């Protein structure tokens, strides 16, 4: 469970961002006042949203990211991208999937991000200890055996995280749909230290 506390900060002349700091449910004592203690996980999220909305004010932003950047990253729950990158609400577009790999759907999102919402830079983030390193394309066969239908999508598993970052950078740079492919950089986030390590595209 995650609780949000909103504060205000300045992003630049005339631009204000509402920043959310987060506390997980593990940090809330059992039975403490305001703690959410019953129902399904989704029920708890909805209840948390009610508390969040009580203090919510419209930040007055439009959909264009202030920093004109899109971040593609893994969906791993250990990655707190805004905190790790010093980002605030409204700064960027965040696109996440299993592995943070550049798939056709990621290209779709990046194309809309660039062509309709003004982003120019792209940051790709994989991480250490990724679950995709322990999978193979056999996972699709296992699913087919279980449900009687083979998935149309690829697992996009990998063994070398640096090489997979390079492949993702190459997919971005060669896409005919993207307007800006000159500022594309790839990184591996270390889940133990919190540090980014840049991957040489060569």
mmCIF file of C-alpha atoms in Angstrom:
data_model
loop_
_atom_site.group_PDB
_atom_site.id
_atom_site.type_symbol
_atom_site.label_atom_id
_atom_site.label_comp_id
_atom_site.label_asym_id
_atom_site.label_seq_id
_atom_site.Cartn_x
_atom_site.Cartn_y
_atom_site.Cartn_z
ATOM 1 C CA UNK A 1 0.000 0.000 0.000
ATOM 2 C CA UNK A 2 1.266 3.477 -0.768
ATOM 3 C CA UNK A 3 0.302 6.765 0.824
ATOM 4 C CA UNK A 4 0.980 10.124 -0.824
ATOM 5 C CA UNK A 5 1.875 13.438 0.786
ATOM 6 C CA UNK A 6 1.697 16.426 -1.528
ATOM 7 C CA UNK A 7 3.960 19.472 -1.430
ATOM 8 C CA UNK A 8 4.718 22.260 -3.887
ATOM 9 C CA UNK A 9 7.959 23.157 -5.631
ATOM 10 C CA UNK A 10 9.038 25.341 -8.506
ATOM 11 C CA UNK A 11 10.220 23.854 -11.804
ATOM 12 C CA UNK A 12 10.994 27.171 -13.400
ATOM 13 C CA UNK A 13 9.508 30.600 -14.016
ATOM 14 C CA UNK A 14 5.756 30.363 -13.701
ATOM 15 C CA UNK A 15 5.695 26.565 -13.404
ATOM 16 C CA UNK A 16 4.680 24.856 -10.192
ATOM 17 C CA UNK A 17 4.804 21.115 -9.579
ATOM 18 C CA UNK A 18 2.956 19.163 -6.933
ATOM 19 C CA UNK A 19 5.404 16.590 -5.610
ATOM 20 C CA UNK A 20 4.269 13.336 -4.041
ATOM 21 C CA UNK A 21 6.426 11.627 -1.453
ATOM 22 C CA UNK A 22 5.565 7.979 -0.894
ATOM 23 C CA UNK A 23 5.392 5.696 2.108
ATOM 24 C CA UNK A 24 4.669 1.994 1.716
ATOM 25 C CA UNK A 25 2.068 0.198 3.767
ATOM 26 C CA UNK A 26 4.863 -1.699 5.497
ATOM 27 C CA UNK A 27 5.817 1.575 7.153
ATOM 28 C CA UNK A 28 2.336 2.097 8.623
ATOM 29 C CA UNK A 29 1.927 0.507 12.070
ATOM 30 C CA UNK A 30 -0.880 -2.041 12.330
ATOM 31 C CA UNK A 31 -3.933 -0.472 13.895
ATOM 32 C CA UNK A 32 -2.545 3.073 13.782
ATOM 33 C CA UNK A 33 -4.951 5.893 13.137
ATOM 34 C CA UNK A 34 -5.642 6.254 9.427
ATOM 35 C CA UNK A 35 -4.077 2.888 8.531
ATOM 36 C CA UNK A 36 -5.950 0.856 5.952
ATOM 37 C CA UNK A 37 -6.525 -2.590 7.395
ATOM 38 C CA UNK A 38 -9.257 -4.432 5.497
ATOM 39 C CA UNK A 39 -10.437 -5.452 2.055
ATOM 40 C CA UNK A 40 -8.592 -6.490 -1.100
ATOM 41 C CA UNK A 41 -5.469 -4.738 -2.321
ATOM 42 C CA UNK A 42 -7.577 -2.854 -4.853
ATOM 43 C CA UNK A 43 -9.975 -1.776 -2.104
ATOM 44 C CA UNK A 44 -6.996 -0.400 -0.210
ATOM 45 C CA UNK A 45 -5.763 1.498 -3.247
ATOM 46 C CA UNK A 46 -9.204 3.046 -3.764
ATOM 47 C CA UNK A 47 -9.352 4.052 -0.106
ATOM 48 C CA UNK A 48 -5.893 5.563 -0.324
ATOM 49 C CA UNK A 49 -7.038 7.542 -3.347
ATOM 50 C CA UNK A 50 -9.889 9.000 -1.310
ATOM 51 C CA UNK A 51 -7.383 10.273 1.262
ATOM 52 C CA UNK A 52 -5.173 11.591 -1.565
ATOM 53 C CA UNK A 53 -8.082 13.407 -3.232
ATOM 54 C CA UNK A 54 -8.985 15.194 -0.005
ATOM 55 C CA UNK A 55 -5.797 17.270 -0.274
ATOM 56 C CA UNK A 56 -5.590 17.290 -4.063
ATOM 57 C CA UNK A 57 -5.570 20.540 -6.012
ATOM 58 C CA UNK A 58 -5.398 20.837 -9.773
ATOM 59 C CA UNK A 59 -1.741 21.637 -10.589
ATOM 60 C CA UNK A 60 -2.833 23.455 -13.752
ATOM 61 C CA UNK A 61 -0.456 21.565 -16.036
ATOM 62 C CA UNK A 62 -1.063 20.365 -19.544
ATOM 63 C CA UNK A 63 0.019 16.948 -20.822
ATOM 64 C CA UNK A 64 3.383 18.104 -22.204
ATOM 65 C CA UNK A 65 6.310 17.020 -19.998
ATOM 66 C CA UNK A 66 8.221 20.008 -18.619
ATOM 67 C CA UNK A 67 11.642 18.440 -19.336
ATOM 68 C CA UNK A 68 10.654 17.120 -22.798
ATOM 69 C CA UNK A 69 11.946 13.646 -21.906
ATOM 70 C CA UNK A 70 10.479 10.141 -22.042
ATOM 71 C CA UNK A 71 11.829 7.402 -19.772
ATOM 72 C CA UNK A 72 11.436 3.742 -20.722
ATOM 73 C CA UNK A 73 12.046 1.395 -17.796
ATOM 74 C CA UNK A 74 11.259 -2.002 -16.347
ATOM 75 C CA UNK A 75 8.081 -2.463 -14.341
ATOM 76 C CA UNK A 76 10.095 -3.912 -11.420
ATOM 77 C CA UNK A 77 8.611 -2.721 -8.112
ATOM 78 C CA UNK A 78 12.077 -1.852 -6.768
ATOM 79 C CA UNK A 79 12.516 1.026 -9.226
ATOM 80 C CA UNK A 80 11.234 4.348 -7.900
ATOM 81 C CA UNK A 81 12.048 6.274 -11.051
ATOM 82 C CA UNK A 82 11.007 9.743 -9.943
ATOM 83 C CA UNK A 83 13.077 9.525 -6.778
ATOM 84 C CA UNK A 84 16.047 7.860 -8.499
ATOM 85 C CA UNK A 85 16.198 10.480 -11.264
ATOM 86 C CA UNK A 86 15.227 13.551 -9.252
ATOM 87 C CA UNK A 87 12.032 13.958 -11.252
ATOM 88 C CA UNK A 88 8.870 15.723 -10.181
ATOM 89 C CA UNK A 89 5.253 15.446 -11.227
ATOM 90 C CA UNK A 90 4.898 16.761 -14.767
ATOM 91 C CA UNK A 91 8.577 16.427 -15.685
ATOM 92 C CA UNK A 92 8.501 13.394 -17.963
ATOM 93 C CA UNK A 93 6.620 10.624 -19.677
ATOM 94 C CA UNK A 94 7.238 7.230 -18.063
ATOM 95 C CA UNK A 95 6.740 4.066 -20.115
ATOM 96 C CA UNK A 96 7.188 0.779 -18.259
ATOM 97 C CA UNK A 97 6.965 -2.886 -19.166
ATOM 98 C CA UNK A 98 8.580 -6.203 -18.237
ATOM 99 C CA UNK A 99 12.300 -5.673 -18.791
ATOM 100 C CA UNK A 100 12.011 -2.102 -20.004
ATOM 101 C CA UNK A 101 12.584 -3.390 -23.533
ATOM 102 C CA UNK A 102 11.651 -1.403 -26.616
ATOM 103 C CA UNK A 103 8.714 -3.264 -28.150
ATOM 104 C CA UNK A 104 6.299 -2.123 -30.862
ATOM 105 C CA UNK A 105 3.997 -0.771 -28.160
ATOM 106 C CA UNK A 106 6.839 1.224 -26.605
ATOM 107 C CA UNK A 107 7.558 2.704 -30.047
ATOM 108 C CA UNK A 108 3.855 3.554 -30.254
ATOM 109 C CA UNK A 109 3.996 5.431 -26.943
ATOM 110 C CA UNK A 110 7.274 7.176 -27.799
ATOM 111 C CA UNK A 111 5.899 8.249 -31.179
ATOM 112 C CA UNK A 112 2.851 9.842 -29.564
ATOM 113 C CA UNK A 113 5.085 11.342 -26.869
ATOM 114 C CA UNK A 114 7.323 13.002 -29.448
ATOM 115 C CA UNK A 115 4.945 13.906 -32.240
ATOM 116 C CA UNK A 116 1.977 15.081 -30.167
ATOM 117 C CA UNK A 117 3.411 16.034 -26.781
ATOM 118 C CA UNK A 118 6.784 17.558 -27.554
ATOM 119 C CA UNK A 119 9.368 15.233 -26.016
ATOM 120 C CA UNK A 120 12.824 15.035 -27.575
ATOM 121 C CA UNK A 121 15.111 13.034 -25.273
ATOM 122 C CA UNK A 122 14.757 9.318 -24.497
ATOM 123 C CA UNK A 123 16.245 7.548 -21.483
ATOM 124 C CA UNK A 124 16.229 3.730 -21.403
ATOM 125 C CA UNK A 125 16.655 1.983 -18.047
ATOM 126 C CA UNK A 126 17.175 -1.731 -17.416
ATOM 127 C CA UNK A 127 18.311 -3.002 -14.021
ATOM 128 C CA UNK A 128 20.333 -5.657 -12.247
ATOM 129 C CA UNK A 129 18.606 -8.859 -11.190
ATOM 130 C CA UNK A 130 15.839 -8.567 -13.782
ATOM 131 C CA UNK A 131 13.302 -11.380 -13.900
ATOM 132 C CA UNK A 132 13.600 -11.602 -17.699
ATOM 133 C CA UNK A 133 17.120 -12.980 -17.251
ATOM 134 C CA UNK A 134 15.612 -16.173 -15.820
ATOM 135 C CA UNK A 135 13.026 -16.672 -18.588
ATOM 136 C CA UNK A 136 13.286 -17.970 -22.144
ATOM 137 C CA UNK A 137 10.953 -18.020 -25.110
ATOM 138 C CA UNK A 138 9.893 -21.452 -23.814
ATOM 139 C CA UNK A 139 7.538 -19.489 -21.567
ATOM 140 C CA UNK A 140 5.322 -18.936 -24.627
ATOM 141 C CA UNK A 141 5.252 -22.681 -25.274
ATOM 142 C CA UNK A 142 4.315 -23.338 -21.651
ATOM 143 C CA UNK A 143 1.435 -20.887 -21.972
ATOM 144 C CA UNK A 144 0.287 -22.517 -25.187
ATOM 145 C CA UNK A 145 0.265 -25.909 -23.505
ATOM 146 C CA UNK A 146 -1.723 -24.518 -20.577
ATOM 147 C CA UNK A 147 -4.344 -22.366 -22.301
ATOM 148 C CA UNK A 148 -4.388 -23.762 -25.848
ATOM 149 C CA UNK A 149 -3.262 -20.564 -27.537
ATOM 150 C CA UNK A 150 0.245 -19.319 -28.286
ATOM 151 C CA UNK A 151 0.892 -15.675 -27.337
ATOM 152 C CA UNK A 152 1.515 -13.343 -30.261
ATOM 153 C CA UNK A 153 4.058 -11.372 -28.235
ATOM 154 C CA UNK A 154 7.696 -12.276 -27.603
ATOM 155 C CA UNK A 155 8.974 -12.740 -24.058
ATOM 156 C CA UNK A 156 11.980 -10.495 -24.855
ATOM 157 C CA UNK A 157 14.120 -12.405 -22.359
ATOM 158 C CA UNK A 158 17.865 -11.779 -22.263
ATOM 159 C CA UNK A 159 21.072 -12.956 -20.611
ATOM 160 C CA UNK A 160 23.292 -9.882 -21.086
ATOM 161 C CA UNK A 161 21.614 -6.772 -19.688
ATOM 162 C CA UNK A 162 24.085 -4.383 -21.350
ATOM 163 C CA UNK A 163 23.518 -5.956 -24.752
ATOM 164 C CA UNK A 164 19.761 -5.740 -24.300
ATOM 165 C CA UNK A 165 20.060 -2.028 -23.503
ATOM 166 C CA UNK A 166 22.084 -1.612 -26.701
ATOM 167 C CA UNK A 167 19.401 -3.480 -28.657
ATOM 168 C CA UNK A 168 16.729 -1.197 -27.218
ATOM 169 C CA UNK A 169 18.755 1.897 -28.141
ATOM 170 C CA UNK A 170 19.154 0.565 -31.672
ATOM 171 C CA UNK A 171 15.417 -0.087 -32.005
ATOM 172 C CA UNK A 172 14.706 3.501 -31.006
ATOM 173 C CA UNK A 173 17.338 4.983 -33.284
ATOM 174 C CA UNK A 174 16.175 3.057 -36.330
ATOM 175 C CA UNK A 175 12.434 3.569 -35.914
ATOM 176 C CA UNK A 176 11.008 5.534 -38.867
ATOM 177 C CA UNK A 177 8.208 6.888 -36.680
ATOM 178 C CA UNK A 178 10.292 8.855 -34.175
ATOM 179 C CA UNK A 179 11.222 12.448 -34.908
ATOM 180 C CA UNK A 180 14.138 12.683 -32.468
ATOM 181 C CA UNK A 181 16.691 9.908 -32.107
ATOM 182 C CA UNK A 182 19.811 12.006 -31.493
ATOM 183 C CA UNK A 183 19.491 12.095 -27.686
ATOM 184 C CA UNK A 184 18.939 8.439 -26.746
ATOM 185 C CA UNK A 185 20.903 7.070 -23.799
ATOM 186 C CA UNK A 186 20.738 3.719 -22.033
ATOM 187 C CA UNK A 187 21.498 2.753 -18.434
ATOM 188 C CA UNK A 188 21.484 -0.148 -15.999
ATOM 189 C CA UNK A 189 20.097 0.652 -12.545
ATOM 190 C CA UNK A 190 21.764 -1.241 -9.693
ATOM 191 C CA UNK A 191 18.989 -2.324 -7.320
ATOM 192 C CA UNK A 192 21.492 -2.701 -4.465
ATOM 193 C CA UNK A 193 23.234 0.666 -4.700
ATOM 194 C CA UNK A 194 20.598 2.814 -6.426
ATOM 195 C CA UNK A 195 23.160 3.994 -8.973
ATOM 196 C CA UNK A 196 22.787 4.232 -12.737
ATOM 197 C CA UNK A 197 25.567 2.891 -14.968
ATOM 198 C CA UNK A 198 25.542 4.171 -18.534
ATOM 199 C CA UNK A 199 25.843 1.613 -21.324
ATOM 200 C CA UNK A 200 28.106 2.365 -24.261
ATOM 201 C CA UNK A 201 25.993 2.004 -27.410
ATOM 202 C CA UNK A 202 28.958 0.739 -29.477
#
